[in-house]
Structures are given as C-alpha cells and as structure tokens.
Coordinates of C-alpha atoms in Angstrom, one line a residue:
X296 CA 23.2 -95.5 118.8
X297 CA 22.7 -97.2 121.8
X298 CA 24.0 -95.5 125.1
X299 CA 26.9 -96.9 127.1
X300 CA 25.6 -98.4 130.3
X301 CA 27.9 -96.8 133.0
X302 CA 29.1 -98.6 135.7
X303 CA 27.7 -98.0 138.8
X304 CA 29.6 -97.6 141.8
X305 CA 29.0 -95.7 145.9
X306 CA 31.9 -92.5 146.5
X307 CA 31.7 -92.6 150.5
X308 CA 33.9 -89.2 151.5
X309 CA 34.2 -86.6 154.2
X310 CA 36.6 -85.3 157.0
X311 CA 39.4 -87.3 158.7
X312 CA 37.6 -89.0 161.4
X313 CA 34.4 -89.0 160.0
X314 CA 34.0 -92.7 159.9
X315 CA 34.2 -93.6 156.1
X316 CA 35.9 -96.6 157.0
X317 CA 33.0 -98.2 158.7
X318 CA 30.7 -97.1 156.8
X319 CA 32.2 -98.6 153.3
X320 CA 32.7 -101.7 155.6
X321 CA 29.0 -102.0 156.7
X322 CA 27.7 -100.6 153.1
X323 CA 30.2 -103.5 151.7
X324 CA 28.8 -106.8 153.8
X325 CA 24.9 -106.0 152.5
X326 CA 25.8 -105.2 148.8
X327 CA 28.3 -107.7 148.6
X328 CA 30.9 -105.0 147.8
X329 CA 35.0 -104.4 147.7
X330 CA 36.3 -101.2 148.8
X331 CA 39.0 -99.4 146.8
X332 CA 40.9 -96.8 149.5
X333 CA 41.0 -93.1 148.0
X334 CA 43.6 -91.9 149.9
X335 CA 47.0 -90.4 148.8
X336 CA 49.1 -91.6 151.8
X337 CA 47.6 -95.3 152.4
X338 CA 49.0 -96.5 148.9
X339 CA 52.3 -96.5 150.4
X340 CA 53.7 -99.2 152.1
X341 CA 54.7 -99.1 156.2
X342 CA 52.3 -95.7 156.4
X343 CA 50.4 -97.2 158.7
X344 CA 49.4 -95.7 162.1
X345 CA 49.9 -92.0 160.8
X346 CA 47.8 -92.8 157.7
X347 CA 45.3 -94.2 159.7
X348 CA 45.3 -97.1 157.5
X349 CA 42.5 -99.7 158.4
X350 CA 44.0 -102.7 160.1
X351 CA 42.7 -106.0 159.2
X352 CA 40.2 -106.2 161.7
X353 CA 38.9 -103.2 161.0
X354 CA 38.4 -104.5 157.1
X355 CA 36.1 -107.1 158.9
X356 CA 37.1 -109.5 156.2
X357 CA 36.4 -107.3 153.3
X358 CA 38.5 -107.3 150.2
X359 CA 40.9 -103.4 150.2
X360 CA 42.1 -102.4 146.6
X361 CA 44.5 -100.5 146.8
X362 CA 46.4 -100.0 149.9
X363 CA 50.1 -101.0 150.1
X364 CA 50.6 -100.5 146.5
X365 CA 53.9 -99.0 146.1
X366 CA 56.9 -97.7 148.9
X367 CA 57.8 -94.2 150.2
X368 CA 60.6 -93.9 147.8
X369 CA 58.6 -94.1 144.3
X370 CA 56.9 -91.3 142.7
X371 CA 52.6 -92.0 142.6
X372 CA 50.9 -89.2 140.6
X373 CA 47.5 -89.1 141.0
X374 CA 47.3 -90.2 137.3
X375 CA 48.4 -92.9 138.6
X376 CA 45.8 -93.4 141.2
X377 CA 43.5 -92.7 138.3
X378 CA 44.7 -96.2 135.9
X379 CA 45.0 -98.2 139.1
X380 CA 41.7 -97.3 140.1
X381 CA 40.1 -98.4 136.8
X382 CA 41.5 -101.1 137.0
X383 CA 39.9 -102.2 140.2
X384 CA 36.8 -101.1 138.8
X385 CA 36.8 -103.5 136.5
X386 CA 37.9 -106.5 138.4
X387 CA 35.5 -106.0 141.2
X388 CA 32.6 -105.4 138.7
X389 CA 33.9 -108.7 136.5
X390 CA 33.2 -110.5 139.4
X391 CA 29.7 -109.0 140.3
X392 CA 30.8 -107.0 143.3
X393 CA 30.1 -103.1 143.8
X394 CA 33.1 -101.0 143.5
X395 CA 33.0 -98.9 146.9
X396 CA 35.3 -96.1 147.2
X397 CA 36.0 -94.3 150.4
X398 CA 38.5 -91.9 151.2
X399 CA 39.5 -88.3 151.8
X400 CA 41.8 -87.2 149.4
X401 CA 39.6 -85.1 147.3
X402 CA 41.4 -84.7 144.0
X403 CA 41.7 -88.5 143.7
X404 CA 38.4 -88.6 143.7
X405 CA 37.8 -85.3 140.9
X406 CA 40.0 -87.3 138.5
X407 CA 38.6 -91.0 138.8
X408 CA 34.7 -89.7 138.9
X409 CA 34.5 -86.4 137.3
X410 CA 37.4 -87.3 134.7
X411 CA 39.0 -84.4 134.9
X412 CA 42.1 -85.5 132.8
X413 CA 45.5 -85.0 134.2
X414 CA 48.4 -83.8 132.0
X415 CA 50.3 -87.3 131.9
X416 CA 53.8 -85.2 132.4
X417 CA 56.8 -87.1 133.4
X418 CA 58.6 -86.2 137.0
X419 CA 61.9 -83.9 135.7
X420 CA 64.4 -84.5 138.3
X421 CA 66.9 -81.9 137.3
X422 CA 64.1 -79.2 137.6
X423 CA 62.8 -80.5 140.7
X424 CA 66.4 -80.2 142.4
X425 CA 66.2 -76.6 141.4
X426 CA 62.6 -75.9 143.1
X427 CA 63.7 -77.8 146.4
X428 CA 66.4 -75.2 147.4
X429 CA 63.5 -72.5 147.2
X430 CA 61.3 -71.9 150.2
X431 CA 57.7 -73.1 150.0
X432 CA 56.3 -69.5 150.3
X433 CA 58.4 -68.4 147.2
X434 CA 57.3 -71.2 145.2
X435 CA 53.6 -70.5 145.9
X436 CA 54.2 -66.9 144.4
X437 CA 55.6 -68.2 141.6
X438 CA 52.9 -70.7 141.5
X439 CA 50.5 -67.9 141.5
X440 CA 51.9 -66.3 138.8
X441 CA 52.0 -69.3 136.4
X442 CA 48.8 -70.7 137.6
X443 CA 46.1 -68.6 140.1
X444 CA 43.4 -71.2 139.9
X445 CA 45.5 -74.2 140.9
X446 CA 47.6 -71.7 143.5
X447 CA 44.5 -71.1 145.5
X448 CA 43.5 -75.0 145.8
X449 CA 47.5 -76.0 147.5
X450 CA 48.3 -74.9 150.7
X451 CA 51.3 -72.6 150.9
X452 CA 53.2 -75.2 153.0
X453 CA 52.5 -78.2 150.8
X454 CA 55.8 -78.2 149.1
X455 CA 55.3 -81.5 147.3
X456 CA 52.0 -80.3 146.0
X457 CA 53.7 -76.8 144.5
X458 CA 56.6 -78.1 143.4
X459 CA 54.6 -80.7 141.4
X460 CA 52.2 -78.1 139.9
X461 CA 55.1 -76.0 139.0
X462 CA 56.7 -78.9 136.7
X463 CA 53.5 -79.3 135.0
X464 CA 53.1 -75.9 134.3
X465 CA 57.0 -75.5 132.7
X466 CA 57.0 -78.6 131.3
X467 CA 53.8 -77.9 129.3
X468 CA 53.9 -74.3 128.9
X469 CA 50.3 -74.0 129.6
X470 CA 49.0 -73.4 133.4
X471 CA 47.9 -77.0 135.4
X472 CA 44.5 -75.4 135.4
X473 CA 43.9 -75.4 132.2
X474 CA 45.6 -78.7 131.0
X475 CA 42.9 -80.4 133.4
X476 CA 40.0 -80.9 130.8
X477 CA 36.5 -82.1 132.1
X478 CA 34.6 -85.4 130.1
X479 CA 31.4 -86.6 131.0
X480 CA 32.0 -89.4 133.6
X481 CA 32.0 -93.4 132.7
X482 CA 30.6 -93.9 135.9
X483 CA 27.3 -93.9 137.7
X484 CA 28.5 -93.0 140.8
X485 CA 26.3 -92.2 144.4
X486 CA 28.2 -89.6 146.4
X487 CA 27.7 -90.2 150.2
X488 CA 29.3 -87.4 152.4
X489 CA 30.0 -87.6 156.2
X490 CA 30.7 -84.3 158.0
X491 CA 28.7 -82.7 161.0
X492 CA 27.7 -79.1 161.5
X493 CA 28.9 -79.2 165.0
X494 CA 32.6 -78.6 164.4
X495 CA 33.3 -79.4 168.1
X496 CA 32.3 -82.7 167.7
X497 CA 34.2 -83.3 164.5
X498 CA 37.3 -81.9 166.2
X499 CA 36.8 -84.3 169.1
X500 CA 37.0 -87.0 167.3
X501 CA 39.6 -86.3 165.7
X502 CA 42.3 -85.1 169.0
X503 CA 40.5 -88.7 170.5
X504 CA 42.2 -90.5 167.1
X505 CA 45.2 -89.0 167.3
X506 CA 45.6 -89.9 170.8
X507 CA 45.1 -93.5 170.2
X508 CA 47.5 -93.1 167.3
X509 CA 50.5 -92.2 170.0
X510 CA 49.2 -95.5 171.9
X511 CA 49.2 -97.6 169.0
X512 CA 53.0 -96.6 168.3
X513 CA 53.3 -93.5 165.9
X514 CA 56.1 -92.1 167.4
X515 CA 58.0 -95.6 167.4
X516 CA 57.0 -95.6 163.5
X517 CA 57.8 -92.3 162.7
X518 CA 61.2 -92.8 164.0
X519 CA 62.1 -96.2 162.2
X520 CA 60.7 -94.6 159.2
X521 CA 63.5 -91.3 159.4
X522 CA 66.0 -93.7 160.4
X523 CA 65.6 -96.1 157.5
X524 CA 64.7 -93.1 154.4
X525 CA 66.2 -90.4 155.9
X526 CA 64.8 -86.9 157.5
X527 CA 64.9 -85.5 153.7
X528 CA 62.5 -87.9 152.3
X529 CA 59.3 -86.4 150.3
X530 CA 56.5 -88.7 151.1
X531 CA 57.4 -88.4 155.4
X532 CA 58.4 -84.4 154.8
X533 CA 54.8 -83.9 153.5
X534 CA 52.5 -86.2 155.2
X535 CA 50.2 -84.9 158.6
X536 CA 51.2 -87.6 160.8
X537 CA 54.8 -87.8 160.4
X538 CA 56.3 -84.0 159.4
X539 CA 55.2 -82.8 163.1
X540 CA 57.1 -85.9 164.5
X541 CA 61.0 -85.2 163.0
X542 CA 61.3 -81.8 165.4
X543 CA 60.8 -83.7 168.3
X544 CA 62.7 -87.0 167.4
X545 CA 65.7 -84.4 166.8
X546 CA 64.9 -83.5 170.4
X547 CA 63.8 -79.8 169.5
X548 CA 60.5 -79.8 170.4
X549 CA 58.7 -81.5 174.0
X550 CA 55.8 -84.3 173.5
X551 CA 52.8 -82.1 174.4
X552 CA 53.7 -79.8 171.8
X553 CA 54.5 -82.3 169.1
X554 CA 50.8 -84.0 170.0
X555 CA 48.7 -81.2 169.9
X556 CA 50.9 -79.6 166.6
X557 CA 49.3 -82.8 165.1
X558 CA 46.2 -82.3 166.3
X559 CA 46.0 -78.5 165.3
X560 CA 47.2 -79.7 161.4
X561 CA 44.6 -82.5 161.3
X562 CA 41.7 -80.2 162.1
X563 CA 43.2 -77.9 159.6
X564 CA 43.2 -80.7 157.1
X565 CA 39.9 -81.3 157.7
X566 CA 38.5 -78.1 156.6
X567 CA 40.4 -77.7 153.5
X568 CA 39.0 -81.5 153.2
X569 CA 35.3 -80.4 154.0
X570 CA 35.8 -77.2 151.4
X571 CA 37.0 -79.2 148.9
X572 CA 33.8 -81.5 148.9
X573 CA 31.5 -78.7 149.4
X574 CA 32.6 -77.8 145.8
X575 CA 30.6 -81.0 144.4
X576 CA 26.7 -80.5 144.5
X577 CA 26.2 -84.4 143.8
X578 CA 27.4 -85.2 147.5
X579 CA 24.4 -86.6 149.9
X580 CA 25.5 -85.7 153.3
X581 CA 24.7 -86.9 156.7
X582 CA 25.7 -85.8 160.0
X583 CA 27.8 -87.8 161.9
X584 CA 26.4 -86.6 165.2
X585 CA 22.3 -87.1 164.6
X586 CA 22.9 -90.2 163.1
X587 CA 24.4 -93.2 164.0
X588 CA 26.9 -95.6 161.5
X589 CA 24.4 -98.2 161.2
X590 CA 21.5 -95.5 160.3
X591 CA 23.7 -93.6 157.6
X592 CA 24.5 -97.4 156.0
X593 CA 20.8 -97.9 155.6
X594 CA 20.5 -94.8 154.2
X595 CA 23.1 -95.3 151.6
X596 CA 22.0 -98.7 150.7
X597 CA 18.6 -97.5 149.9
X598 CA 19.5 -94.6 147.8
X599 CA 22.1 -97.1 145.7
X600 CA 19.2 -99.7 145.1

C-alpha cells in the first residue's frame, strides 16, 4: 500500500513577544504562504489590543485564518480550534499556498499537529453553575484528585481551564488525561521556536509591549468591553490583558499597579509558555537576541525547502 503523502506545513511558536508575528509574515511573502493564528484569545471578536491581535498593517497584506471567528459570549473548545484549523489547511493547500501557523497557545498546537484527540464532550451548563460558586483553589484540588496529570499542566488560578477539565472528567468518567489519545500526525510539520536565553531581554520586550498596549487604548477597550458583557463574563474574567484591568476600572486599584500587575502575569505566562514548548523535542529554536527577524526567516525558509 502506498503511503499517504502528508501535508506539509511551518509551526512558528514561542513566548509572548517573541516576534512570531513577523516572522510568519516574512516566512509568508517568500513561500507564498497564509498564516492561520494559533492563539486561544485572537479568535474572538473585539479582543484586540489585549490579545495583541496583528493589525492590518502588521499582516502586510497577507491572508489571516482564523482570527475574528466567533464573539466573547460563545463557547470555543479547542476541539474546535482543531476542525477549523483543518479546514484552513485544506483551503490554503487547495490553492497551492503553505499553511503557516504561528501562535502561542500551546495545546492548540498539541491537538492540530501531534493529534492528540480531544474528548468531543458537550459544555453541561447546570454542572458548570455548580463549579463557579467554588473557589479556583478548591477546584484545582479536586482537579487533582480526578486528574493529576492534567492538574499539573493548568494554573491554579485559570478557572476557565479547571472548570473545563472537571466537566470532562464527570462527564466521561475517565480522567481528561487519559481520554486524550495520541495518532501519528497527518501532517509534515517544521517546528520553528523563538525564545532567548537571556530572560532579561525577553522580559523587556515584553513590559515595552505592554506599554504601547496602554497607548494604543487597552484601558478604553477593556472598559467598553465590561460595560457591554458584563464584569462576570468568562472569556474577559480569564484572559491576561483584560482580568488585571476590572480592579482598577471599579476604582480599587491605582494605574501603576494595574500596569505592572499586567506586566508581572505576562512574564509569568511566558514561562509556562516556554515550558510548555520545551516539552516537544521537534522544535528548532533560535534566539531572538543573537539573531535578527530577517536572519531567523532565512533560516526557516531553508530548513522547509
């Protein structure tokens, strides 16, 4: 029997602020590529600043897949992410394009390329009611019970994350862990990585972003964004970028602090990003310090071709 030709396709990942915008931008314009955005908060619609979702000059006329997809009040699973991806896949290929993929939301990225297969469970309302009257930290010990392996990949504080895992687990019966079964991938896929062993420098960049953030309007964002879903809603509750901002809107908390709460979350972000892709041994990594954008997209382009 003759063997499937897989599709080939460039994974560009890393660190907020690591530049895996321009890169998949640059990499894009010489292999006549799209770009599908792997990022868990840039699907949804009017996320913009605190998302840091590329504007349209920053897409330098290059076709995004992907962002804008669906609003703040709708439930997006990362199955979810998973079909619509494909789907791109398939359209950009069709046409003779490369699929490029760039983002930082790691388990996006485990399901679509290492097919890990999700547990397709339904979102039980009723159930999730019940979990939102309990704190975060008791629902991570009761995630820990039901599930070690998945307790130890959610942070304590990620409510949406827990809660989610939870309903897997009672709705199946079985721990999330183990309900996520791995396949052989139907892709060929070249893993590019952006980080930099200088942690200082990383962390730079990122307090510099979030400063222009505040310029470009994130606090005037955040607010419309209370005032028209509501203090409560899931999506703003649990996104870096918004959560920090409601304290200080309600006037309980002074600017400086609110900035450099942001800041602080970010950079911790970033590591659990950078640990997260540490995990996969097929990543080729270049630092973002010794080399420059336009050395690291030479770099990628020769190891695709």
């Amino acid at each position: 029997m003759t063997e499937q030709i897989k599709q080939k396709l460039i994974a560009i990942t890393g660190p907020s602020s690591s530049g895996k915008t321009a890169l998949a931008v640059k990499t894009a314009k010489i292999l006549n590529g799209e770009i599908i955005s792997v990022d868990s908060r840039q699907i949804y619609k009017e996320l913009d600043i605190g998302s840091a979702k590329p504007s349209i000059e920053e897409r330098e006329g290059i076709v995004h897949h992907l962002l804008d997809i669906t609003d703040i009040t709708n439930e997006y699973t990362a199955a979810n992410f998973c079909d619509d991806a494909k789907i791109a896949i398939n359209d950009i290929t069709s046409r003779g394009k490369i699929p490029i993929l760039a983002g930082g939301t790691g388990l996006y990225f485990r399901i679509l390329l290492q097919d890990f297969d999700l547990p397709r469970v339904a979102p039980n309302k009723s159930l999730r009611e019940e979990l939102e009257k309990i704190s975060s930290v008791e629902l991570h010990k009761k995630l820990q019970k039901l599930d070690y392996k998945i307790s130890e990949k959610i942070h304590p504080n990620n409510k949406v994350k827990i809660i989610r895992a939870l309903e897997v687990c009672i709705s199946t019966g079985i721990p999330m862990s183990e309900a996520q079964k791995k396949k052989s991938s139907q892709f060929d896929t070249l893993w590019i990585g952006l980080n930099t062993m200088d942690r200082e420098f990383l962390y730079n960049r990122i307090n510099k972003r979030t400063d222009i953030m505040f310029e470009m309007g994130l606090l005037n964002e955040a607010k419309n964004l209370f005032e028209k879903y509501g203090e409560n809603n899931k999506i703003l509750k649990g996104t870096i970028g918004y959560q920090e901002l409601l304290p200080f809107i309600k006037g309980e908390t002074d600017f400086e602090f609110t900035k450099n709460l942001l800041k602080q979350n970010t950079r911790r972000y970033a590591k659990r990003q950078i640990s997260w892709f540490n995990a996969n041994k097929d990543i080729n990594w270049f630092d973002i310090k010794s080399l420059s954008i336009n050395e690291i997209t030479e770099k990628t382009v020769k190891l695709f071709c």
